[in-house]
Each structure stands twice: as structure tokens, then as C-alpha cells.
Short mmCIF file of C-alpha atoms in Angstrom, two decimals:
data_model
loop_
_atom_site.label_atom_id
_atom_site.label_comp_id
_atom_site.label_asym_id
_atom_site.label_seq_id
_atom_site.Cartn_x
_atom_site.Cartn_y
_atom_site.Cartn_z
CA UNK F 66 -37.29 -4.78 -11.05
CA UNK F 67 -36.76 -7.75 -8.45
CA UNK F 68 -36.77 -6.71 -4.82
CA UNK F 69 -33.13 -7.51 -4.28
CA UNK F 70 -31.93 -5.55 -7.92
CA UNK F 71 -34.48 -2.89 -5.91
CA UNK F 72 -33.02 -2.65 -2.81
CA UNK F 73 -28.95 -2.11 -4.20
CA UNK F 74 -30.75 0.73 -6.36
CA UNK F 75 -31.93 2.35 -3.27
CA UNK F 76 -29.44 1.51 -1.39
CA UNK F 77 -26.62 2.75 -4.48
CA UNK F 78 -28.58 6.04 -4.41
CA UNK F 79 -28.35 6.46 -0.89
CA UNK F 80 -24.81 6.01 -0.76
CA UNK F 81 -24.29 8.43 -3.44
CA UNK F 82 -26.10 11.10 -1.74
CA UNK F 83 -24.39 10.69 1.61
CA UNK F 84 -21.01 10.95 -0.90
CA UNK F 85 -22.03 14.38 -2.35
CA UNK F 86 -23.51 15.46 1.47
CA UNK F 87 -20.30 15.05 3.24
CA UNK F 88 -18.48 16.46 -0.36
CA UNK F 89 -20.96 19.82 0.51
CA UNK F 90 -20.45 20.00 4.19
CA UNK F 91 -16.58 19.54 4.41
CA UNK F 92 -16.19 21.75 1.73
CA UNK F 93 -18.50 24.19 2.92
CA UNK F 94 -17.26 23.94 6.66
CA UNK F 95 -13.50 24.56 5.77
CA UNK F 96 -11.96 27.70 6.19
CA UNK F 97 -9.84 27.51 3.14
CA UNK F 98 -10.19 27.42 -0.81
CA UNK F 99 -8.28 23.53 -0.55
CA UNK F 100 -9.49 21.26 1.94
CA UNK F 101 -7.34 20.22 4.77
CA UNK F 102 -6.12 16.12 4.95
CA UNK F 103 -9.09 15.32 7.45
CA UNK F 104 -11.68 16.90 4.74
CA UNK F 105 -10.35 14.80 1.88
CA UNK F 106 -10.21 11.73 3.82
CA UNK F 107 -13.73 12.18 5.14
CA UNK F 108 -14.63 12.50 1.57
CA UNK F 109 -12.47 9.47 0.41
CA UNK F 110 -14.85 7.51 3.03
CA UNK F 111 -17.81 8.65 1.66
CA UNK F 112 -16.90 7.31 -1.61
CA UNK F 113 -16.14 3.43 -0.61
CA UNK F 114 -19.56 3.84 0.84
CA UNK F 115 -21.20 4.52 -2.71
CA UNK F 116 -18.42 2.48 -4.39
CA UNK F 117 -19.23 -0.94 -2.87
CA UNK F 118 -23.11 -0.19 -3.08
CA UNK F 119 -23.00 -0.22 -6.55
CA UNK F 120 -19.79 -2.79 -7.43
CA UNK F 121 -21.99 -6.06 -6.84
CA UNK F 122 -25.29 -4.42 -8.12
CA UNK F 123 -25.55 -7.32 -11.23
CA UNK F 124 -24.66 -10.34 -9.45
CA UNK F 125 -27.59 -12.04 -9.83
CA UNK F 126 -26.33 -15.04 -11.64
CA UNK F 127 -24.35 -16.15 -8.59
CA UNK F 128 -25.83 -17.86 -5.61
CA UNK F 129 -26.22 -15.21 -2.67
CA UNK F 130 -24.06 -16.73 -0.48
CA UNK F 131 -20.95 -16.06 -2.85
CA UNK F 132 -22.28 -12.51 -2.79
CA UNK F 133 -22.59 -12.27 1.19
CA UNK F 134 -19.03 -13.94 0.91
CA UNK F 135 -17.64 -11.41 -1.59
CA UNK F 136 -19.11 -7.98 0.88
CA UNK F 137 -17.87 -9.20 3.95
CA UNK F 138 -14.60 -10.25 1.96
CA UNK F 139 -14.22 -6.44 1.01
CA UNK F 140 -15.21 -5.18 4.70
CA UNK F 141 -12.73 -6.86 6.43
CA UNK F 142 -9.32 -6.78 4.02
CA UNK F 143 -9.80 -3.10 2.20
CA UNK F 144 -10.90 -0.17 4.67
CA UNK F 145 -8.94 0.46 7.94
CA UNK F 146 -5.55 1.22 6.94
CA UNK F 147 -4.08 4.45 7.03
CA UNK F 148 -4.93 4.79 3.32
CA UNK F 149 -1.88 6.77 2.03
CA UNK F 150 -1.88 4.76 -1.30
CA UNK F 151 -5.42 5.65 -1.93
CA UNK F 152 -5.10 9.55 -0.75
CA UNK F 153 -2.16 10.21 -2.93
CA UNK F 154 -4.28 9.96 -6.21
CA UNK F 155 -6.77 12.37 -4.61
CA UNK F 156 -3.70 14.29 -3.23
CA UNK F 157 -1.57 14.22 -7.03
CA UNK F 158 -5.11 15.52 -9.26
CA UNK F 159 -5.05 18.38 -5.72
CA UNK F 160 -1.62 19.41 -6.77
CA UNK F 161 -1.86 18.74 -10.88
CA UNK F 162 -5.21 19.68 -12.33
CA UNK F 163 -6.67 21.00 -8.54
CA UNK F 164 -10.50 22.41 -10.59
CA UNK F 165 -11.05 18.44 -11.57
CA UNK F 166 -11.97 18.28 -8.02
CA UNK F 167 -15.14 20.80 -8.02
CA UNK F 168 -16.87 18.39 -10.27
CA UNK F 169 -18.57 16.21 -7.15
CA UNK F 170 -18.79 13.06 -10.00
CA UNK F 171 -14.99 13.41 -11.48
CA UNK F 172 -14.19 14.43 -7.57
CA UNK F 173 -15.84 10.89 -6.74
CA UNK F 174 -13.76 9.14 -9.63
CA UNK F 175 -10.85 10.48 -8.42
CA UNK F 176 -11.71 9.00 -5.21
CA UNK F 177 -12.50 5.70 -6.86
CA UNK F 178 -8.87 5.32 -8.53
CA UNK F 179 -7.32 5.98 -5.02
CA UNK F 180 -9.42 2.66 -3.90
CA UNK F 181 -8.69 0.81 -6.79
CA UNK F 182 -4.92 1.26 -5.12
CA UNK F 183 -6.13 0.36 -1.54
CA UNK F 184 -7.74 -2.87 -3.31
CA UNK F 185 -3.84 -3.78 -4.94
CA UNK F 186 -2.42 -3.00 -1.16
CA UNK F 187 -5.43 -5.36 -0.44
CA UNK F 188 -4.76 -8.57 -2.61
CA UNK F 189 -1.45 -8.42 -2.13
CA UNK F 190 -1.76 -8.22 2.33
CA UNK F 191 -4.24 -11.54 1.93
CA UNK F 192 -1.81 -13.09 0.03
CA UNK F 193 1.49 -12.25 1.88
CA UNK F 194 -0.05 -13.02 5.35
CA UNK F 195 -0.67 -16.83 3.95
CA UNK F 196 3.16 -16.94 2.84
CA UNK F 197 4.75 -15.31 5.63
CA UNK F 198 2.45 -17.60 8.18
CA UNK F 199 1.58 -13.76 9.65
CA UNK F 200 -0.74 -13.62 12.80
CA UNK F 201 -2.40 -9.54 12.91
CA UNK F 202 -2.60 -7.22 10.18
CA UNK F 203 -4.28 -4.00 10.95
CA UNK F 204 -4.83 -4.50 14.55
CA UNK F 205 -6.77 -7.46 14.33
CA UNK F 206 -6.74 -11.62 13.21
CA UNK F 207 -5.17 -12.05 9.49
CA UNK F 208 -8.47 -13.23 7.07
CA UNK F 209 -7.15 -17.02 6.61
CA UNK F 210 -6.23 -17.19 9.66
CA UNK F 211 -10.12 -17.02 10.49
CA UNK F 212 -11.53 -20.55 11.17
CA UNK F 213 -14.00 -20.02 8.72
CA UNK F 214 -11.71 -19.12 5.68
CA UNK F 215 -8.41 -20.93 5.72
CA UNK F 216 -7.12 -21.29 2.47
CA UNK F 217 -10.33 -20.10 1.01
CA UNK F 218 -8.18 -16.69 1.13
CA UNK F 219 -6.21 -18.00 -1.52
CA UNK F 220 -9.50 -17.20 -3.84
CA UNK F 221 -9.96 -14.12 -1.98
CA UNK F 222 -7.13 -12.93 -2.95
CA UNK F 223 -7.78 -13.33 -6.54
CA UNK F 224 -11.34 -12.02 -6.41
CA UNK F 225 -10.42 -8.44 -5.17
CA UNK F 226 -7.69 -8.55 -7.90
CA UNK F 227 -10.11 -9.26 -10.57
CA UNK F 228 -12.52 -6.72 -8.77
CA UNK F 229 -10.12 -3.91 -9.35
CA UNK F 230 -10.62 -4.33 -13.33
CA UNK F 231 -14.58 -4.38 -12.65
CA UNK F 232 -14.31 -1.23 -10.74
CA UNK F 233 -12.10 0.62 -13.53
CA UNK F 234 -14.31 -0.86 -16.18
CA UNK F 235 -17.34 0.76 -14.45
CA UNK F 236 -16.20 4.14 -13.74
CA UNK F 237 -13.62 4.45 -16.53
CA UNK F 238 -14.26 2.54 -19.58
CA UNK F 239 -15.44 5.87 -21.21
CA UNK F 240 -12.30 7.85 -20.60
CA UNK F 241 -9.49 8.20 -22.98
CA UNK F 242 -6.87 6.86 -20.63
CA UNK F 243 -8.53 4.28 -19.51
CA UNK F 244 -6.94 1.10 -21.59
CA UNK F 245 -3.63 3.48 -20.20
CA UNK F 246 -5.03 2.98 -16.57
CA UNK F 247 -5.83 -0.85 -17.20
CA UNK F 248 -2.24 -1.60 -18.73
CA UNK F 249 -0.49 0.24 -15.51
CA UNK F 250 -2.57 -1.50 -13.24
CA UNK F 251 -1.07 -4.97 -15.27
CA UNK F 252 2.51 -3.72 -15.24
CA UNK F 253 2.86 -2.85 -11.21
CA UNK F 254 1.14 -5.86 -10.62
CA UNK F 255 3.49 -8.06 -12.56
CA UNK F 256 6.65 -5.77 -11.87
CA UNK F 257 5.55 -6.59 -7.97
CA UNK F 258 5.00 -10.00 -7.73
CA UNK F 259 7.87 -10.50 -9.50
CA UNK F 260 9.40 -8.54 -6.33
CA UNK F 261 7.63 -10.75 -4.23
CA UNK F 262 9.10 -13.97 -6.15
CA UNK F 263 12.25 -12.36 -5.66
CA UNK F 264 11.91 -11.99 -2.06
CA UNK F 265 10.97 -15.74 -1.69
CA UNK F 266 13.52 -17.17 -3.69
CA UNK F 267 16.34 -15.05 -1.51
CA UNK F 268 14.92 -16.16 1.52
CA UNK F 269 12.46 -18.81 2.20
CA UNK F 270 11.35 -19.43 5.15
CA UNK F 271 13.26 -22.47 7.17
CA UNK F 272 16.35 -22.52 4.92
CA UNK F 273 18.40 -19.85 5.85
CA UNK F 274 21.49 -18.60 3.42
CA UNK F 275 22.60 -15.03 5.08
CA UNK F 276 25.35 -15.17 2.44
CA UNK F 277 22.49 -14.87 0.19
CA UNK F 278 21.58 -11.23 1.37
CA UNK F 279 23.45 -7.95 -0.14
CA UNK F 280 22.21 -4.46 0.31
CA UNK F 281 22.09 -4.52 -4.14
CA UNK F 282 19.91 -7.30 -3.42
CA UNK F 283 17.55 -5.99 -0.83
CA UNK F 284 17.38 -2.88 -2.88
CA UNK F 285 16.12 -4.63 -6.17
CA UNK F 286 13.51 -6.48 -4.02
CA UNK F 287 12.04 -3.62 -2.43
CA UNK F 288 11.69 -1.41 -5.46
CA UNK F 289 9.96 -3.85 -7.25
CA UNK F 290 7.93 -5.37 -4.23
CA UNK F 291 7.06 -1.72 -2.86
CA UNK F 292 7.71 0.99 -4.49
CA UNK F 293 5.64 0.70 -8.00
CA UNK F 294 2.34 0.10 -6.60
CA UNK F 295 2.48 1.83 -3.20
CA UNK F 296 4.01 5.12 -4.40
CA UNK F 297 4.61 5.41 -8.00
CA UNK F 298 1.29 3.66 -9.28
CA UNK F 299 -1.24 6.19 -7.24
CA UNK F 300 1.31 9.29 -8.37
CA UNK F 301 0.95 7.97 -12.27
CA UNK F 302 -2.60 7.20 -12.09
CA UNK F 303 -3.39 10.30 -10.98
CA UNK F 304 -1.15 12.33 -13.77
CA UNK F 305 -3.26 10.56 -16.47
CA UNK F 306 -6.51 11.27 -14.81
CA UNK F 307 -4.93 15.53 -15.04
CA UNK F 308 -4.03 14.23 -18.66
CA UNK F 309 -0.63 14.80 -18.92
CA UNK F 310 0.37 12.79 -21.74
CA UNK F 311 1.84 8.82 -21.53
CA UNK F 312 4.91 8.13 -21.65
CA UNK F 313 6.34 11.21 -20.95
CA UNK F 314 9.30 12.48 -18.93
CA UNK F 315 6.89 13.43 -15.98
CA UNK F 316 6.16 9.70 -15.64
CA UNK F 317 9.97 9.09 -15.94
CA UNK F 318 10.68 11.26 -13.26
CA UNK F 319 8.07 10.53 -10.72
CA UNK F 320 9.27 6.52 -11.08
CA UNK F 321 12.84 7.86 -10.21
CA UNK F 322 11.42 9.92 -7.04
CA UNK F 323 9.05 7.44 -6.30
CA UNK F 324 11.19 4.50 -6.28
CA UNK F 325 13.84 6.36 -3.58
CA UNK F 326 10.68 7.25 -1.24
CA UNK F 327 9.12 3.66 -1.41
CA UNK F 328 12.99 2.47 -0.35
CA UNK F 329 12.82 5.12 2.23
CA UNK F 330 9.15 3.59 3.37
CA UNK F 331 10.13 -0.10 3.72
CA UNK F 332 13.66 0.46 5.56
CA UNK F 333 11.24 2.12 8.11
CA UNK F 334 8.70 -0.98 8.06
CA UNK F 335 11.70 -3.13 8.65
CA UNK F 336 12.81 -1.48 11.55
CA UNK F 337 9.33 -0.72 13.03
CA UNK F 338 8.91 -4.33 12.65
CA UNK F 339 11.34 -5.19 14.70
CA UNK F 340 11.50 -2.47 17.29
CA UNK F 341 7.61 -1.28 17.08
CA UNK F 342 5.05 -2.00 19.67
CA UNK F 343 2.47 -4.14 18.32
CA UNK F 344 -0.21 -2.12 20.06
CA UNK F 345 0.93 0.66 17.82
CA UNK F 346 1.87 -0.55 14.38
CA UNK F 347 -1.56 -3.21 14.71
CA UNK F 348 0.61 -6.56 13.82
CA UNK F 349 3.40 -8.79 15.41
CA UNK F 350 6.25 -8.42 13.40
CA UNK F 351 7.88 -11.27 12.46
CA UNK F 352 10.42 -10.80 9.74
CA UNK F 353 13.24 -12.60 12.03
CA UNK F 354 11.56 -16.25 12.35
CA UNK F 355 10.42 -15.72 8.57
CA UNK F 356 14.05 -15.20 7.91
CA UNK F 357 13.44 -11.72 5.74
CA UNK F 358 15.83 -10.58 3.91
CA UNK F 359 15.52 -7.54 4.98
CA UNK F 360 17.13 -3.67 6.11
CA UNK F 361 18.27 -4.16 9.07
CA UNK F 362 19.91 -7.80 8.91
CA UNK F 363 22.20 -6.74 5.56
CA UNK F 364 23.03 -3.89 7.86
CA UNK F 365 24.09 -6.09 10.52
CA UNK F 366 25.75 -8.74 7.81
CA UNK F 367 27.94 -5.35 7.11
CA UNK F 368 28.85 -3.89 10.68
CA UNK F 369 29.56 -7.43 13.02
CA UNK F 370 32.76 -9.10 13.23
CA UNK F 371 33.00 -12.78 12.80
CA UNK F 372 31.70 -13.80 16.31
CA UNK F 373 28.74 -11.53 15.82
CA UNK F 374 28.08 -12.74 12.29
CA UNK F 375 28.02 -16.47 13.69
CA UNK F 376 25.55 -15.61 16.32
CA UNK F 377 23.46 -13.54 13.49
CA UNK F 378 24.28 -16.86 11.24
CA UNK F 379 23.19 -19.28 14.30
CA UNK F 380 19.58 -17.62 15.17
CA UNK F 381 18.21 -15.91 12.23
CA UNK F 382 15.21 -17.14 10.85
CA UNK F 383 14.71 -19.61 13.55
CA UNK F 384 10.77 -19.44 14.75
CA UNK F 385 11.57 -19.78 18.52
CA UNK F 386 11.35 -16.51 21.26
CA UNK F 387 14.52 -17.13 22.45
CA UNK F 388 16.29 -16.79 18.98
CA UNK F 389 14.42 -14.33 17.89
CA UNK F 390 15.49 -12.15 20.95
CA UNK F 391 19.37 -13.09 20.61
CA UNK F 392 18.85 -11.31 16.71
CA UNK F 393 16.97 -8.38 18.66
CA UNK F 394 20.14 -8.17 21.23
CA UNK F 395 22.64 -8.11 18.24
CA UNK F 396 20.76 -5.60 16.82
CA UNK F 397 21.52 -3.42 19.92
CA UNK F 398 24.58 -4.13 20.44
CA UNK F 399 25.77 -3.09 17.17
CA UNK F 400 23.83 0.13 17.05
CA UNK F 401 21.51 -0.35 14.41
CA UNK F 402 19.06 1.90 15.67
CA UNK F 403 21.68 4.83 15.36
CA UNK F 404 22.88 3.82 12.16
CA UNK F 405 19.02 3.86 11.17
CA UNK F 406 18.30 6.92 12.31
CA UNK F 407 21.20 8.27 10.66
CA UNK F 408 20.21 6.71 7.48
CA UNK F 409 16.91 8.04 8.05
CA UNK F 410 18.21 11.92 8.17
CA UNK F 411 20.65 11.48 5.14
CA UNK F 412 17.68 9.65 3.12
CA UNK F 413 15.41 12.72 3.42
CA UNK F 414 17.90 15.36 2.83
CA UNK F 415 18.38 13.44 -0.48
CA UNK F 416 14.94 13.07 -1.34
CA UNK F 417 14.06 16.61 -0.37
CA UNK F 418 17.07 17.80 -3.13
CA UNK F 419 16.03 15.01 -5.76
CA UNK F 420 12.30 16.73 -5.30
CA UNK F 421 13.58 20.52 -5.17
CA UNK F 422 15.90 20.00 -8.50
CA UNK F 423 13.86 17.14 -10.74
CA UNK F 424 10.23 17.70 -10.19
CA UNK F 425 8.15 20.32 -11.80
CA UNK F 426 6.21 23.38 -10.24
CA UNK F 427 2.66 21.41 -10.27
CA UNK F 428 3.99 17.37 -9.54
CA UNK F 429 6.53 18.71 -6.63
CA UNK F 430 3.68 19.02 -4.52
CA UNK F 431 2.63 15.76 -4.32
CA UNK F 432 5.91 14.14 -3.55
CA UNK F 433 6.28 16.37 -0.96
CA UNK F 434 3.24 15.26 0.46
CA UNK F 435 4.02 11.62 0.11
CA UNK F 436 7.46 12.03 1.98
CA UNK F 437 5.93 14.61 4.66
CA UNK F 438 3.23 12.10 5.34
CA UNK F 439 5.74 9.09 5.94
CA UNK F 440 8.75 11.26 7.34
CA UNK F 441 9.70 9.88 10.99
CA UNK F 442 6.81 7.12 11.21
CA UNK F 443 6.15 4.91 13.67
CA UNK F 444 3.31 2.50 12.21
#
């Protein structure tokens, strides 16, 4: 064994037994039978720690550089969110199939699959901060934005796609669901890219067509764009994992519940990127001079009179501070944030019912905890 092939064997193992440790000790430190949030996120850690050890550990036919590349690639674009995508898969087997989790290797799977989410969210942030031109993402410089990567992220952004097959050929390629798992991962991926395109096409940044934008319209975009992979992919992945069978009318049901939270979820970013604090939400929001087609300017298309509409018509999507705050002032002036906040109260009063009266006994408990983690946000 070569000294490098030596060292990621150690240094796999060691990883591993720092998973199971803090498995042991927040398990064995709670004070009920189902850990709290903070217990399975500690353990959801633990588990990138042994899951990047060992995803490079037979690259020895590239040149080490590539390999240096590829880790600090990973460091900087996957951990530090919030992680909700990756939690819910740990979150849906908790409220499913609940004893899969006392196995510590199936309970580090789990954990796995929940990454292989964060690593979509991932690819898909590196690529949308090149095409929106962002600045921040997560509190701190967007990766090709970093003198030393530049359009290099455009690679990037296809390695941690491809690395999310490597990862569920690893730990699942001896499951029965896992050409199911593969496929899924294809289909949200396409389905939201195709979102994405959609997004572009409606409104590209410098030519700006507000007769363009509908409410249908920004509807279609964001259920394809956001909801599939950031709610309903981690809720399917982690029914097939408690083996209930595909297609069914579970999976039918949690697209229809999923796709009405993930609206829910991006009408909030919209209006925390406009009206959120920077310090807070860890990014500049900038969907007025990108000239975003998005929540809160089909609202105001809707609500202004004609002298409004030509001011909306005469600034939007214009990258210049002054512009940018006459939008912010209409905004205001026609009340948006009250008619968001009202939208926000009706919206979860419907979801809550959809939940109570479509959802079974064992999946109702994870949508709950998707919408109770997301309810009233503010980042």
C-alpha cells in the first residue's frame, strides 16, 4: 500500500470512528427515545467528515493537484448552509421506518443520501451565482468570483454533479432501489434545469419584458426550479430508502404537498431578498438589477395603476442603486409587505389542511417538519 493510498485509509477510518462516537454520545446524552434536531444534525456532520475521507480514496490516476483542487472545491461550496435539504432525508426515514436509524452503518447511509441532496443544492448555487453575476452566497465571496477560479467554476460545477453518482454508486450500488435512486436523481435534475432555462428565457438579464411576467408563469418556474429537488427529492429519496414501493400514490402525494411548500419557500426567498439584511440572510440580494421574474414584482405588475406600472416598467432590472431603490420604494408604497404577509398566513393554513387530509399517519410527519422548519423565515 503506497503512503498516500495509506494515509486516506487511516485517515477514512478515523473519520468513521469519530461518525459512530458522536452517533454514541448524542444518542446516549439525550433524554429521549428520538433525538432532538441539534442531535441529528451533529450526527449529519459527523458523516460528511467520513464521507469525503473516503469519496477521493482511488484517485490515483489523476495528478494531485486536481485532487487538492477537487477537496477544497467540496469545502468551500457544500457544508455551511442551513442543510434543510439534507436533514429532511434523515428527518422522512425518522418519521417512516424510525428502527433503520439504530443501525449506526444504514444510520450513516441515511446520512449520506441527505448529502447527496446538499451536493444538487451545491452544483446548482456554483452555477446560478455565474449566471446571475451574484456577489455572496453563504456569508462569504461566491467560488468564481475568487481570483483564482473564474470560470474554472464552470467545471466545478459539473464535477460535484458527477460526484453525486460516485457517492450513490459507493454506498448504494448494492441496494435494491438504488438504479430507483439514480433515475430520481436524473429526473429532478433535468425537471430543474429545465426550470432554470425557463427562468432565463422569461427574463434575461439586460432586456427587460415585464409584460412577460404572470403569476401562472412564475408559478411553473418555481416548481420546477425549486420545489423537486429542494423538497420533494429528499422526501422521495428517503421513502425508498423505508421501501415503500415506486411509483406509488405516496410518491404522488408527497410531489403534490411538496410542490405547494417549495412555492411557499421561494415567495419567502423573494421577499427576504429584497427586504432581508445581508448580515442575516449571508448574500446581497439582487433579483431587481438581474431583472427576476420573480414574487413580488408579478405582485406589483397586479396591484399598481398605470403611473406606478411605468415607474416599475422604467427601473426594473436596471443594475444601478438608484433604480434599484425606486423598485424598493414602489414596493412600499403599494404594500407588498402586507399583502406578503397575508399571503404568507393563508399559504400555511392551506398547507397545514392539504397535510392533515392527504398525507398518511407515518409521511405526515415529515411534511410537517419541512413546513415548521421554514414557517416565518428570515434567511
Amino acid at each position: 500500500m503506497s503512503n498516500k493510498n495509506l494515509a486516506l485509509y487511516v485517515g477514512g477510518g478515523l473519520a468513521t470512528g469519530y461518525f459512530l462516537y458522536t452517533l454514541y454520545k448524542t444518542w446516549k446524552n439525550a433524554s429521549i427515545p428520538v433525538p432532538d434536531p441539534s442531535i441529528d444534525k451533529a450526527v449529519f456532520l459527523a458523516a460528511y467528515d467520513r464521507l469525503v475521507a473516503e469519496l477521493l480514496y482511488d484517485a490515483d490516476d489523476h495528478p494531485q493537484e486536481c485532487v487538492r483542487w477537487t477537496r477544497d472545491m467540496i469545502a468551500y461550496n457544500i457544508p455551511g448552509g442551513k442543510n434543510t435539504r439534507g436533514l429532511s432525508v434523515v428527518q422522512g426515514v425518522r418519521c417512516i421506518a424510525p428502527h433503520l436509524l439504530k443501525d449506526p452503518e444504514m444510520h450513516f447511509r441515511v446520512c449520506v443520501l441527505g448529502w447527496c441532496v446538499e451536493w444538487l443544492q451545491g452544483m446548482f448555487l456554483v452555477a446560478d451565482d455565474i449566471m446571475d453575476h451574484s456577489e455572496q452566497r453563504r456569508g462569504k465571496q461566491c467560488w468564481y468570483k475568487r481570483k483564482e477560479v473564474e470560470m474554472i467554476a464552470v467545471n466545478d460545477a459539473l464535477m460535484l454533479d458527477a460526484l453525486i453518482y460516485r457517492i450513490l454508486k459507493m454506498y448504494f450500488r448494492d441496494t435494491r432501489y438504488y438504479t430507483c435512486l439514480v433515475d430520481m436523481f436524473h429526473e429532478v435534475t433535468f425537471h430543474t434545469t429545465m426550470g432554470e432555462l425557463n427562468d432565463l428565457l422569461t427574463a434575461p438579464i439586460g432586456n427587460v419584458d415585464l409584460d412577460k411576467y404572470s403569476l401562472p408563469k412564475y408559478k411553473h418556474i418555481v416548481k420546477f426550479k425549486t420545489s423537486l429537488y429542494s423538497f420533494y427529492l429528499p422526501v422521495a429519496a428517503a421513502m425508498l430508502v423505508c421501501g415503500l414501493p415506486h411509483p406509488g400514490p405516496a410518491y404522488k402525494t408527497a410531489y403534490e404537498i411538496c410542490c405547494h411548500i417549495g412555492e411557499y419557500f421561494q415567495i419567502q426567498d423573494d421577499f427576504i431578498d429584497c427586504f432581508g439584511d445581508p448580515k442575516v440572510i449571508g448574500k446581497i440580494g439582487t433579483d431587481i438589477e438581474d431583472n427576476k421574474c420573480s414574487w413580488l414584482v408579478c405582485q406589483a405588475l397586479l396591484v399598481a395603476n398605470p403611473k406606478q406600472t411605468v415607474v416599475l416598467k422604467a427601473n426594473y432590472g436596471k443594475d444601478d442603486k438608484q433604480s434599484v431603490r425606486k423598485v424598493k420604494d414602489l414596493y412600499k408604497e403599494l404594500n407588498l409587505e402586507k399583502i406578503y404577509q397575508q399571503y404568507e398566513e393563508d399559504s400555511y393554513k392551506k398547507m397545514n389542511s392539504l397535510i392533515d387530509t392527504r398525507s398518511d399517519k407515518q409521511s405526515k410527519g415529515i411534511f410537517t417538519w419541512l413546513l415548521k422548519r421554514i414557517y416565518k423565515r428570515t434567511m
